[in-house]
Coordinates of C-alpha atoms in Angstrom, one line a residue:
X1 CA -4.2 -41.4 41.3
X2 CA -5.3 -37.8 40.8
X3 CA -3.4 -35.5 38.7
X4 CA -1.2 -33.0 40.6
X5 CA -1.4 -29.3 39.9
X6 CA 1.8 -27.6 38.6
X7 CA 2.5 -24.5 40.7
X8 CA 4.7 -21.5 40.2
X9 CA 5.2 -18.2 42.0
X10 CA 2.1 -16.0 41.8
X11 CA 4.3 -13.0 40.9
X12 CA 5.1 -14.8 37.6
X13 CA 1.5 -15.2 36.5
X14 CA 0.2 -13.1 33.7
X15 CA -3.3 -11.7 34.4
X16 CA -3.9 -14.3 37.2
X17 CA -5.0 -17.9 36.9
X18 CA -7.1 -18.5 33.8
X19 CA -7.2 -14.8 32.9
X20 CA -5.5 -12.9 30.2
X21 CA -5.3 -9.2 29.8
X22 CA -6.1 -8.5 26.1
X23 CA -5.1 -4.8 26.4
X24 CA -1.5 -5.5 27.4
X25 CA 0.5 -6.5 24.3
X26 CA 3.8 -6.6 26.2
X27 CA 2.6 -8.9 28.9
X28 CA 4.3 -12.0 27.4
X29 CA 7.5 -10.3 26.2
X30 CA 9.6 -11.0 29.3
X31 CA 9.9 -14.3 31.2
X32 CA 12.1 -15.0 34.1
X33 CA 14.7 -17.8 34.2
X34 CA 12.7 -19.4 37.1
X35 CA 9.7 -19.7 34.7
X36 CA 11.7 -21.5 32.0
X37 CA 13.2 -23.8 34.7
X38 CA 9.6 -24.7 35.6
X39 CA 8.9 -25.6 32.0
X40 CA 12.1 -27.6 31.8
X41 CA 11.2 -29.6 34.9
X42 CA 7.7 -30.2 33.6
X43 CA 9.1 -31.5 30.3
X44 CA 11.5 -33.8 32.0
X45 CA 8.8 -35.2 34.3
X46 CA 6.4 -35.6 31.4
X47 CA 9.0 -37.4 29.3
X48 CA 9.6 -39.9 32.1
X49 CA 5.8 -40.3 32.6
X50 CA 5.2 -40.8 28.9
X51 CA 8.0 -43.4 28.6
X52 CA 6.5 -45.4 31.5
X53 CA 3.0 -45.1 30.1
X54 CA 4.0 -46.3 26.7
X55 CA 5.9 -49.3 28.1
X56 CA 2.8 -50.2 30.3
X57 CA 0.2 -49.8 27.6
X58 CA 2.2 -51.4 24.8
X59 CA 2.1 -54.9 26.3
X60 CA 2.6 -56.4 22.9
X61 CA 4.9 -53.5 21.8
X62 CA 5.7 -52.3 18.4
X63 CA 7.0 -54.8 15.9
X64 CA 10.1 -53.5 14.2
X65 CA 12.9 -51.1 14.8
X66 CA 12.8 -47.4 15.7
X67 CA 14.5 -45.7 12.8
X68 CA 13.8 -42.0 13.0
X69 CA 11.9 -40.6 10.0
X70 CA 12.9 -37.3 8.5
X71 CA 10.9 -34.1 8.3
X72 CA 10.8 -34.5 4.6
X73 CA 8.8 -37.7 5.0
X74 CA 6.2 -35.8 7.0
X75 CA 6.0 -33.1 4.4
X76 CA 5.4 -35.6 1.7
X77 CA 2.5 -37.0 3.7
X78 CA 0.8 -33.5 3.7
X79 CA 1.6 -32.9 0.0
X80 CA -0.3 -36.1 -0.9
X81 CA -3.4 -34.6 0.7
X82 CA -3.4 -36.9 3.7
X83 CA -4.1 -35.7 7.2
X84 CA -1.4 -35.6 9.8
X85 CA -2.5 -39.0 11.3
X86 CA -2.9 -40.8 8.0
X87 CA -0.5 -43.0 6.2
X88 CA 2.1 -45.6 7.2
X89 CA 4.3 -45.3 10.2
X90 CA 7.2 -42.9 9.7
X91 CA 9.2 -43.1 12.9
X92 CA 8.7 -46.7 13.7
X93 CA 9.1 -49.2 10.9
X94 CA 7.1 -52.4 11.5
X95 CA 8.8 -55.6 10.6
X96 CA 5.4 -57.2 9.8
X97 CA 2.3 -55.7 8.4
X98 CA 0.7 -55.0 11.8
X99 CA 1.5 -52.1 14.1
X100 CA -0.2 -52.6 17.5
X101 CA -0.3 -51.3 21.1
X102 CA -2.8 -51.5 23.9
X103 CA -5.5 -48.8 23.9
X104 CA -6.2 -46.5 26.9
X105 CA -9.3 -47.5 28.9
X106 CA -8.8 -45.4 32.0
X107 CA -11.7 -42.9 32.1
X108 CA -9.5 -40.3 34.0
X109 CA -6.9 -40.3 31.3
X110 CA -9.5 -39.9 28.5
X111 CA -11.1 -37.0 30.4
X112 CA -7.7 -35.3 30.5
X113 CA -7.6 -35.4 26.7
X114 CA -11.0 -33.7 26.6
X115 CA -10.1 -31.1 29.2
X116 CA -6.9 -30.2 27.3
X117 CA -8.9 -29.5 24.2
X118 CA -11.5 -27.4 26.1
X119 CA -8.8 -25.5 27.9
X120 CA -7.2 -24.5 24.6
X121 CA -10.6 -23.4 23.3
X122 CA -11.0 -21.1 26.3
X123 CA -7.6 -19.6 25.6
X124 CA -8.6 -18.9 22.0
X125 CA -11.7 -17.1 23.3
X126 CA -9.7 -15.0 25.9
X127 CA -6.6 -13.9 24.0
X128 CA -6.4 -10.7 21.8
X129 CA -7.4 -11.1 18.2
X130 CA -3.9 -11.2 16.8
X131 CA -3.1 -14.3 18.9
X132 CA -6.3 -16.3 18.2
X133 CA -5.6 -18.1 14.9
X134 CA -2.3 -19.8 15.8
X135 CA -3.6 -21.1 19.1
X136 CA -6.8 -22.1 17.2
X137 CA -4.6 -24.3 15.0
X138 CA -4.2 -26.6 18.1
X139 CA -7.8 -27.5 18.3
X140 CA -8.2 -29.8 15.3
X141 CA -5.2 -32.1 16.1
X142 CA -6.1 -32.1 19.8
X143 CA -9.6 -33.1 19.0
X144 CA -8.3 -35.8 16.7
X145 CA -5.9 -37.2 19.4
X146 CA -8.8 -37.4 21.9
X147 CA -11.1 -39.0 19.5
X148 CA -8.6 -41.6 18.3
X149 CA -7.6 -42.5 21.8
X150 CA -11.2 -43.2 22.7
X151 CA -11.7 -45.3 19.6
X152 CA -8.4 -47.2 20.4
X153 CA -9.8 -47.8 23.9
X154 CA -13.0 -49.1 22.4
X155 CA -15.1 -46.3 23.8
X156 CA -16.9 -45.5 20.6
X157 CA -20.1 -44.0 22.1
X158 CA -18.0 -41.6 24.1
X159 CA -15.8 -40.8 21.2
X160 CA -18.8 -40.0 19.0
X161 CA -20.3 -37.8 21.6
X162 CA -17.1 -35.9 22.1
X163 CA -16.4 -35.4 18.4
X164 CA -19.9 -34.1 17.8
X165 CA -19.5 -31.4 20.5
X166 CA -15.8 -30.6 19.7
X167 CA -16.6 -30.1 16.0
X168 CA -18.8 -27.1 16.9
X169 CA -15.7 -25.1 17.8
X170 CA -14.3 -25.5 14.3
X171 CA -15.4 -23.8 11.1
X172 CA -16.9 -25.5 8.0
X173 CA -13.5 -25.7 6.3
X174 CA -12.8 -28.7 8.6
X175 CA -16.1 -30.5 7.8
X176 CA -14.6 -32.9 5.2
X177 CA -11.7 -33.9 7.5
X178 CA -14.1 -34.4 10.4
X179 CA -16.3 -36.6 8.2
X180 CA -13.2 -38.7 7.3
X181 CA -12.4 -39.0 11.0
X182 CA -15.8 -40.3 11.8
X183 CA -15.1 -43.3 9.5
X184 CA -12.6 -44.6 12.1
X185 CA -14.8 -46.5 14.5
X186 CA -12.7 -49.4 15.8
X187 CA -9.0 -50.0 16.6
X188 CA -8.4 -51.9 13.4
X189 CA -9.4 -48.7 11.4
X190 CA -6.5 -46.7 12.7
X191 CA -3.6 -46.0 10.2
X192 CA 0.0 -46.9 11.2
X193 CA 0.8 -43.2 11.4
X194 CA -2.0 -42.6 13.9
X195 CA -0.9 -45.6 16.1
X196 CA 2.7 -44.3 16.5
X197 CA 1.4 -40.7 17.2
X198 CA -1.0 -42.1 19.9
X199 CA 1.8 -44.1 21.5
X200 CA 4.0 -41.0 21.8
X201 CA 6.6 -42.4 19.4
X202 CA 6.5 -39.1 17.4
X203 CA 5.0 -35.7 17.8
X204 CA 3.0 -33.2 15.6
X205 CA 4.9 -30.0 15.0
X206 CA 3.0 -26.7 15.4
X207 CA 4.6 -23.3 14.7
X208 CA 3.6 -20.1 16.5
X209 CA 5.0 -16.6 16.3
X210 CA 7.1 -16.0 19.4
X211 CA 4.7 -13.8 21.4
X212 CA 1.8 -16.2 20.8
X213 CA 4.0 -19.1 21.7
X214 CA 5.0 -17.6 25.0
X215 CA 1.5 -16.6 25.8
X216 CA 0.1 -20.1 25.1
X217 CA 2.9 -21.9 27.1
X218 CA 2.3 -19.5 30.0
X219 CA -1.4 -20.4 30.0
X220 CA -0.5 -24.1 29.8
X221 CA 1.4 -23.9 33.1
X222 CA -2.0 -23.4 34.9
X223 CA -3.2 -26.7 33.6
X224 CA -3.1 -29.9 35.6
X225 CA -0.1 -32.2 35.3
X226 CA -2.2 -34.7 33.4
X227 CA -3.4 -32.2 30.8
X228 CA 0.2 -31.0 30.3
X229 CA 1.3 -34.5 29.7
X230 CA -1.2 -34.9 26.9
X231 CA 0.0 -31.8 25.2
X232 CA 3.7 -32.5 25.5
X233 CA 3.3 -36.1 24.6
X234 CA 1.8 -35.4 21.2
X235 CA 3.0 -31.9 20.2
X236 CA 6.3 -30.2 19.5
X237 CA 5.4 -26.5 19.6
X238 CA 8.0 -24.2 18.2
X239 CA 8.3 -20.4 17.8
X240 CA 9.3 -18.6 14.6
X241 CA 10.1 -15.1 13.6
X242 CA 10.1 -13.1 10.3
X243 CA 13.4 -14.7 9.2
X244 CA 11.9 -18.2 9.7
X245 CA 8.5 -18.1 8.0
X246 CA 6.0 -21.0 8.1
X247 CA 4.6 -22.6 5.0
X248 CA 0.9 -23.3 5.3
X249 CA 0.8 -26.3 3.0
X250 CA 3.0 -28.4 5.3
X251 CA 1.3 -27.7 8.7
X252 CA -1.0 -30.3 10.1
X253 CA -4.6 -29.5 10.9
X254 CA -5.2 -27.0 8.1
X255 CA -7.9 -27.3 5.5
X256 CA -6.6 -28.8 2.2
X257 CA -6.1 -26.5 -0.8
X258 CA -8.8 -26.5 -3.4
X259 CA -7.9 -26.1 -7.1
X260 CA -8.7 -22.6 -8.4
X261 CA -10.2 -21.7 -11.7
X262 CA -9.0 -18.7 -13.7
X263 CA -6.4 -17.8 -11.1
X264 CA -3.1 -19.2 -12.5
X265 CA -2.4 -16.9 -15.5
X266 CA 1.2 -15.8 -15.8
X267 CA 2.1 -12.1 -15.7
X268 CA 2.5 -10.5 -19.2
X269 CA 6.0 -9.3 -20.1
X270 CA 5.7 -5.6 -19.7
X271 CA 8.5 -3.1 -19.2
X272 CA 8.3 -1.5 -15.8
X273 CA 8.2 2.2 -15.4
X274 CA 11.6 3.8 -15.8
X275 CA 13.3 4.3 -12.4
X276 CA 13.8 7.9 -13.3
X277 CA 10.3 8.5 -14.7
X278 CA 8.1 10.3 -12.2
X279 CA 4.6 8.9 -12.0
X280 CA 1.8 11.4 -12.4
X281 CA -0.3 11.6 -9.3
X282 CA -3.8 13.3 -9.2
X283 CA -4.4 14.2 -5.6
X284 CA -8.1 14.3 -4.6
X285 CA -8.4 16.0 -1.2
X286 CA -11.5 14.6 0.5
X287 CA -12.4 17.2 3.2
X288 CA -15.4 16.8 5.5
X289 CA -15.6 20.2 7.0
X290 CA -16.4 19.8 10.6
X291 CA -17.0 16.0 10.1
X292 CA -14.3 13.4 10.0
X293 CA -13.8 11.4 6.7
X294 CA -14.2 7.7 7.6
X295 CA -14.2 6.1 4.2
X296 CA -14.0 7.0 0.5
X297 CA -14.2 5.4 -3.0
X298 CA -14.2 6.4 -6.6
X299 CA -16.6 5.1 -9.2
X300 CA -15.3 2.6 -11.8
X301 CA -15.1 5.3 -14.5
X302 CA -13.5 7.8 -12.1
X303 CA -16.3 10.3 -12.8
X304 CA -17.4 10.4 -9.1
X305 CA -15.8 10.2 -5.7
X306 CA -17.9 9.3 -2.6
X307 CA -16.8 10.0 1.0
X308 CA -18.5 8.7 4.2
X309 CA -18.5 11.1 7.1
X310 CA -18.7 11.0 10.9
X311 CA -21.8 13.2 10.8
X312 CA -23.8 10.3 9.2
X313 CA -23.8 11.8 5.7
X314 CA -22.4 10.8 2.4
X315 CA -20.9 13.4 0.1
X316 CA -20.5 12.6 -3.6
X317 CA -18.4 14.7 -6.0
X318 CA -19.7 14.3 -9.5
X319 CA -18.6 15.3 -13.0
X320 CA -14.8 14.8 -12.5
X321 CA -12.6 15.1 -15.6
X322 CA -11.6 11.5 -16.4
X323 CA -8.3 12.6 -17.8
X324 CA -7.3 14.8 -14.9
X325 CA -9.4 13.8 -11.9
X326 CA -7.9 16.1 -9.3
X327 CA -9.5 18.3 -6.7
X328 CA -9.6 21.4 -9.0
X329 CA -11.9 19.7 -11.5
X330 CA -14.9 19.3 -9.3
X331 CA -18.2 20.3 -11.0
X332 CA -20.9 19.5 -8.4
X333 CA -21.5 17.8 -5.1
X334 CA -24.4 15.8 -3.7
X335 CA -25.2 15.0 -0.1
X336 CA -27.0 11.8 0.8
X337 CA -28.7 11.7 4.2
X338 CA -30.5 8.8 5.9
X339 CA -28.0 7.0 8.1
X340 CA -28.4 7.6 11.9
X341 CA -24.8 6.8 12.7
X342 CA -21.4 7.4 11.1
X343 CA -20.8 5.9 7.6
X344 CA -18.2 3.1 7.7
X345 CA -17.8 1.9 4.1
X346 CA -18.8 2.7 0.5
X347 CA -18.8 0.9 -2.8
X348 CA -20.1 1.7 -6.3
X349 CA -21.9 -1.0 -8.3
X350 CA -20.2 -2.1 -11.6
X351 CA -22.2 0.1 -13.9
X352 CA -21.9 3.1 -11.5
X353 CA -25.6 3.5 -11.2
X354 CA -25.8 2.5 -7.5
X355 CA -23.8 3.4 -4.4
X356 CA -23.8 1.1 -1.4
X357 CA -23.1 2.4 2.1
X358 CA -22.8 0.8 5.5
X359 CA -23.1 2.5 8.9
X360 CA -22.8 2.0 12.6
X361 CA -26.6 2.2 12.7
X362 CA -26.7 -1.5 11.7
X363 CA -28.0 -0.8 8.3
X364 CA -26.7 -0.8 4.7
X365 CA -28.3 1.5 2.2
X366 CA -28.4 1.3 -1.6
X367 CA -28.5 4.7 -3.3
X368 CA -29.5 5.4 -6.9
X369 CA -26.9 8.0 -8.2
X370 CA -29.3 9.0 -11.0
X371 CA -32.2 10.1 -8.8
X372 CA -30.1 10.5 -5.7
X373 CA -32.5 8.6 -3.5
X374 CA -32.3 5.6 -1.3
X375 CA -33.5 2.5 -3.2
X376 CA -33.2 -0.2 -0.5
X377 CA -32.3 -0.6 3.2
X378 CA -30.6 -3.7 4.5
X379 CA -30.7 -4.1 8.3
X380 CA -30.1 -6.3 11.3
X381 CA -26.3 -6.5 11.5
X382 CA -23.2 -4.3 11.8
X383 CA -21.4 -4.2 8.4
X384 CA -17.9 -2.9 8.6
X385 CA -16.9 -3.1 4.9
X386 CA -18.8 -3.5 1.6
X387 CA -17.6 -4.6 -1.9
X388 CA -19.3 -5.3 -5.2
X389 CA -18.5 -8.2 -7.5
X390 CA -17.1 -7.0 -10.9
X391 CA -19.9 -8.7 -12.8
X392 CA -23.6 -9.1 -11.9
X393 CA -25.4 -7.5 -8.9
X394 CA -23.7 -9.3 -6.0
X395 CA -22.1 -7.6 -3.1
X396 CA -20.4 -8.7 0.1
X397 CA -20.3 -7.2 3.6
X398 CA -17.9 -8.0 6.4
X399 CA -18.9 -7.7 10.0
X400 CA -17.6 -7.6 13.5
X401 CA -18.9 -11.2 14.2
X402 CA -16.3 -12.7 11.9
X403 CA -18.9 -13.6 9.2
X404 CA -19.0 -12.3 5.7
X405 CA -22.4 -12.1 4.1
X406 CA -23.4 -11.9 0.4
X407 CA -26.5 -10.4 -1.1
X408 CA -28.1 -10.5 -4.6
X409 CA -30.6 -8.3 -6.3
X410 CA -33.6 -10.4 -5.5
X411 CA -33.8 -10.3 -1.7
X412 CA -33.0 -8.1 1.3
X413 CA -31.6 -11.1 3.2
X414 CA -28.1 -12.5 2.4
X415 CA -28.1 -15.6 0.2
X416 CA -24.8 -16.8 1.6
X417 CA -22.9 -16.5 4.9
X418 CA -19.2 -17.5 5.2
X419 CA -17.9 -18.2 8.7
X420 CA -14.3 -19.0 9.7
X421 CA -12.6 -15.9 10.9
X422 CA -12.0 -15.7 14.6
X423 CA -12.3 -11.9 15.0
X424 CA -13.9 -8.9 13.3
X425 CA -13.1 -8.2 9.6
X426 CA -12.0 -4.9 8.1
X427 CA -11.8 -5.5 4.4
X428 CA -13.0 -7.8 1.6
X429 CA -12.4 -7.9 -2.2
X430 CA -13.8 -9.9 -5.1
X431 CA -11.6 -11.7 -7.7
X432 CA -11.9 -10.4 -11.3
X433 CA -13.9 -13.6 -12.2
X434 CA -16.5 -12.8 -9.5
X435 CA -16.3 -16.4 -8.2
X436 CA -13.8 -15.8 -5.4
X437 CA -13.9 -13.5 -2.5
X438 CA -11.0 -12.6 -0.2
X439 CA -11.4 -11.3 3.4
X440 CA -9.0 -9.8 5.9
X441 CA -9.5 -10.0 9.6
X442 CA -8.1 -8.9 12.9
X443 CA -7.2 -12.5 13.5
X444 CA -4.2 -11.8 11.2
X445 CA -5.4 -14.1 8.4
X446 CA -6.5 -13.5 4.8
X447 CA -9.0 -16.1 3.6
X448 CA -10.2 -16.9 0.1
X449 CA -13.7 -18.2 -0.5
X450 CA -15.4 -19.9 -3.4
X451 CA -18.9 -18.3 -3.4
X452 CA -20.3 -20.9 -5.7
X453 CA -19.4 -23.8 -3.4
X454 CA -19.7 -21.7 -0.2
X455 CA -16.3 -23.0 0.9
X456 CA -13.0 -21.6 2.1
X457 CA -10.3 -22.5 -0.5
X458 CA -7.3 -20.6 0.8
X459 CA -5.9 -19.3 4.0
X460 CA -2.9 -16.9 4.0
X461 CA -1.0 -16.5 7.3
X462 CA 1.9 -14.1 7.8
X463 CA 0.5 -10.8 9.1
X464 CA 1.0 -9.8 12.8
X465 CA -2.0 -7.5 13.2
X466 CA -5.2 -6.5 11.5
X467 CA -5.4 -6.7 7.7
X468 CA -6.7 -3.4 6.3
X469 CA -6.1 -3.4 2.5
X470 CA -6.3 -6.0 -0.3
X471 CA -5.7 -6.0 -4.1
X472 CA -5.4 -8.6 -6.9
X473 CA -2.9 -8.5 -9.7
X474 CA -4.6 -7.9 -13.1
X475 CA -3.9 -11.5 -14.1
X476 CA -5.8 -12.7 -11.0
X477 CA -3.1 -15.0 -9.7
X478 CA -1.4 -12.8 -7.1
X479 CA -3.0 -11.3 -4.1
X480 CA -1.5 -8.4 -2.2
X481 CA -2.4 -7.6 1.4
X482 CA -1.4 -4.9 3.9
X483 CA -2.3 -4.2 7.5
X484 CA -1.6 -2.5 10.9
X485 CA 1.8 -4.3 11.1
X486 CA 2.9 -2.0 8.2
X487 CA 3.8 -5.1 6.1
X488 CA 3.0 -5.6 2.4
X489 CA 2.7 -9.3 1.6
X490 CA 2.3 -10.8 -1.9
X491 CA 0.6 -14.2 -2.1
X492 CA 0.4 -16.8 -4.9
X493 CA -3.3 -17.9 -4.9
X494 CA -2.5 -20.8 -7.1
X495 CA -0.2 -22.5 -4.7
X496 CA -1.3 -20.8 -1.5
X497 CA 2.3 -19.7 -0.7
X498 CA 3.8 -16.4 0.3
X499 CA 5.8 -14.8 -2.6
X500 CA 7.4 -11.9 -0.7
X501 CA 7.1 -9.7 2.3
X502 CA 7.9 -6.0 1.7
X503 CA 9.0 -4.0 4.7
X504 CA 9.2 -0.2 4.2
X505 CA 6.2 1.7 5.5
X506 CA 6.0 2.8 9.1
X507 CA 2.2 3.3 9.5
X508 CA -1.0 1.4 8.7
X509 CA -1.4 0.3 5.1
X510 CA -4.6 1.9 3.9
X511 CA -4.7 1.3 0.2
X512 CA -3.1 -0.9 -2.5
X513 CA -3.5 -0.8 -6.3
X514 CA -2.0 -2.6 -9.4
X515 CA -1.6 -0.8 -12.7
X516 CA -3.4 -1.8 -15.9
X517 CA -0.2 -3.4 -17.3
X518 CA 0.1 -5.5 -14.3
X519 CA 3.7 -4.7 -13.4
X520 CA 3.5 -1.8 -10.9
X521 CA 2.3 -2.0 -7.3
X522 CA 1.3 1.2 -5.5
X523 CA 0.9 1.2 -1.7
X524 CA -0.4 4.1 0.5
X525 CA -0.3 4.6 4.2
X526 CA -1.1 7.6 6.4
X527 CA 1.7 9.7 4.9
X528 CA 3.6 7.9 2.2
X529 CA 2.9 6.5 -1.3
X530 CA 5.3 3.9 -2.6
X531 CA 5.7 2.3 -6.0
X532 CA 7.1 -1.3 -6.4
X533 CA 8.3 -3.3 -9.4
X534 CA 5.7 -6.1 -9.3
X535 CA 7.0 -7.8 -12.4
X536 CA 10.5 -8.2 -11.0
X537 CA 9.2 -9.4 -7.7
X538 CA 7.1 -12.1 -9.3
X539 CA 9.7 -13.0 -12.0
X540 CA 12.1 -14.4 -9.4
X541 CA 9.4 -16.2 -7.4
X542 CA 9.9 -20.0 -7.3
X543 CA 6.5 -21.7 -6.8
X544 CA 8.3 -25.0 -6.1
X545 CA 10.3 -24.6 -2.9
X546 CA 12.0 -28.0 -3.3
X547 CA 13.7 -26.8 -6.5
X548 CA 16.9 -24.8 -6.4
X549 CA 16.2 -21.1 -7.2
X550 CA 17.9 -19.8 -10.3
X551 CA 18.7 -16.4 -8.9
X552 CA 18.9 -14.5 -5.7
X553 CA 16.0 -12.4 -4.5
X554 CA 16.3 -8.7 -5.2
X555 CA 16.4 -6.4 -2.2
X556 CA 13.6 -4.1 -1.2
X557 CA 15.7 -1.2 -2.4
X558 CA 15.8 -2.7 -5.9
X559 CA 12.1 -3.4 -5.9
X560 CA 11.1 0.1 -4.6
X561 CA 11.7 2.7 -7.3
X562 CA 9.5 5.7 -6.2
X563 CA 8.4 7.2 -2.9
X564 CA 6.2 10.3 -2.3
X565 CA 5.6 11.7 1.2
X566 CA 4.3 15.2 0.7
X567 CA 0.6 14.5 1.0
X568 CA -1.5 16.8 3.2
X569 CA -3.7 14.0 4.5
X570 CA -4.0 10.3 5.0
X571 CA -4.0 8.2 1.8
X572 CA -7.4 6.4 1.8
X573 CA -7.7 5.1 -1.7
X574 CA -5.6 4.5 -4.8
X575 CA -6.8 3.9 -8.3
X576 CA -4.6 3.8 -11.5
X577 CA -6.0 6.0 -14.3
X578 CA -3.5 4.7 -16.9
X579 CA 0.0 3.3 -17.0
X580 CA 1.8 6.2 -15.5
X581 CA -1.1 8.0 -13.7
X582 CA -2.8 7.3 -10.4
X583 CA -5.6 8.9 -8.5
X584 CA -4.8 9.3 -4.8
X585 CA -7.7 10.2 -2.5
X586 CA -6.5 11.8 0.7
X587 CA -8.7 12.5 3.8
X588 CA -8.0 16.0 5.1
X589 CA -8.0 16.8 8.9
X590 CA -11.3 18.1 10.2
X591 CA -11.6 21.9 10.2

């Protein structure tokens, strides 16, 4: 029997069948009651079909009762480092030691599993960047269900071929889990948990932010009835909002957390700045004349400020007063010419002897700031952001292909490429120990990489749009990110959890800095500069969510103790000079 096609009025389709308009962010915001009635009818029909299929395929049935397991039991499975399909049965308790049901041998049904996976992959490719990652999360469990069903039906050759091809759509962070999956080669190898999931006795829960959830469900209505059955049989997809955040460590299908080194130091007990004490701000106005300022950065010793311009040049102000590095203390300026297109990013090397630049001309140039000449040219890809490691001569460059590349002093070619992001990247930052690198992308994720192992060790999920700014606390444990969604999010790199989301700014977060005493967080956007009590924020953070918190979380008003909004230009870069002084570099409008 062929699968029937689910139809709905053409006027309710978004972008036409199989097409999504990435420019229209509001296209999934409103759905008619008729559309939800269609989904309701589909769900009822699928539930009846699943029930009949399970009864037919489970000729020997499940031994035991059907006591429902709790969500806490599922969470415990993930905490023990097991995959979502591993472990003993949770929902169905077998009376004996064996849990068995008949495998699927129908080629048409197995093909529907494959097609559901491929259709989801096509959706990932088609949707806007800020929707990609949460739909991408569906791929690994969908691939796993298809593979295990083929193994259960004793179709090992087909299962192996499918897994080999499907794994190419996933990044290297899934390699260990895929290798473990390959060890399941016959029905007797399947864990009890996998058996009950395959039989439809329980579902895997996946959370998506509401706009992404609606977009994905809308796309699913264009699938065949058989493909929809496979999705609804095995997944419970829910939407969430800012008041109902997701916790990465409990979601199935995600890479497991790796232990970090030198990243779990507690914050020192420092007194925060007095609420009535006005911070001293040195405002460096970075003007480009007729050219637009696209990027800027100070040297490590604050003796120089480099700005990248839309006229392809780099302007370096040198000889700044390290005590009062404001615009009136300029002594000299140098102009570096060589790029053929606008300059996108700049970074000084640790000893301030070299300046690295990237441009739209698909090159990076390393400039000697002693001789003021170009020492090396790196080419063949578009680098959107560059950053040096604090120690050694290692630098990283993000790109529009979702890959971050790392170079050393001995070669013009990158010695390491890290792939995993689903969209272009706009920012990267090294940890103070030079071992870890964090990257922010338009796919709304921040990822942390171990450059010695060449592996992704953390993935932070919580932003709604592009990530544009990153900073580490001085102790190295906490990471702060900001983006186009105007959110400031503090992360605990040790546990991989979100500490706090700060909502105050109303424009893109351009820069973040932490003071030398590790207790003040400064954030700049296009118009405002805010100061936050980082020590108080972290002090009330409970890294063990299962424990009862000792005190209520302070409000944003209590955490925010200073705000300045009288800047003439956009705040591009922040750098603390000392405890109560900060250098704010502003890009002025073009003349």
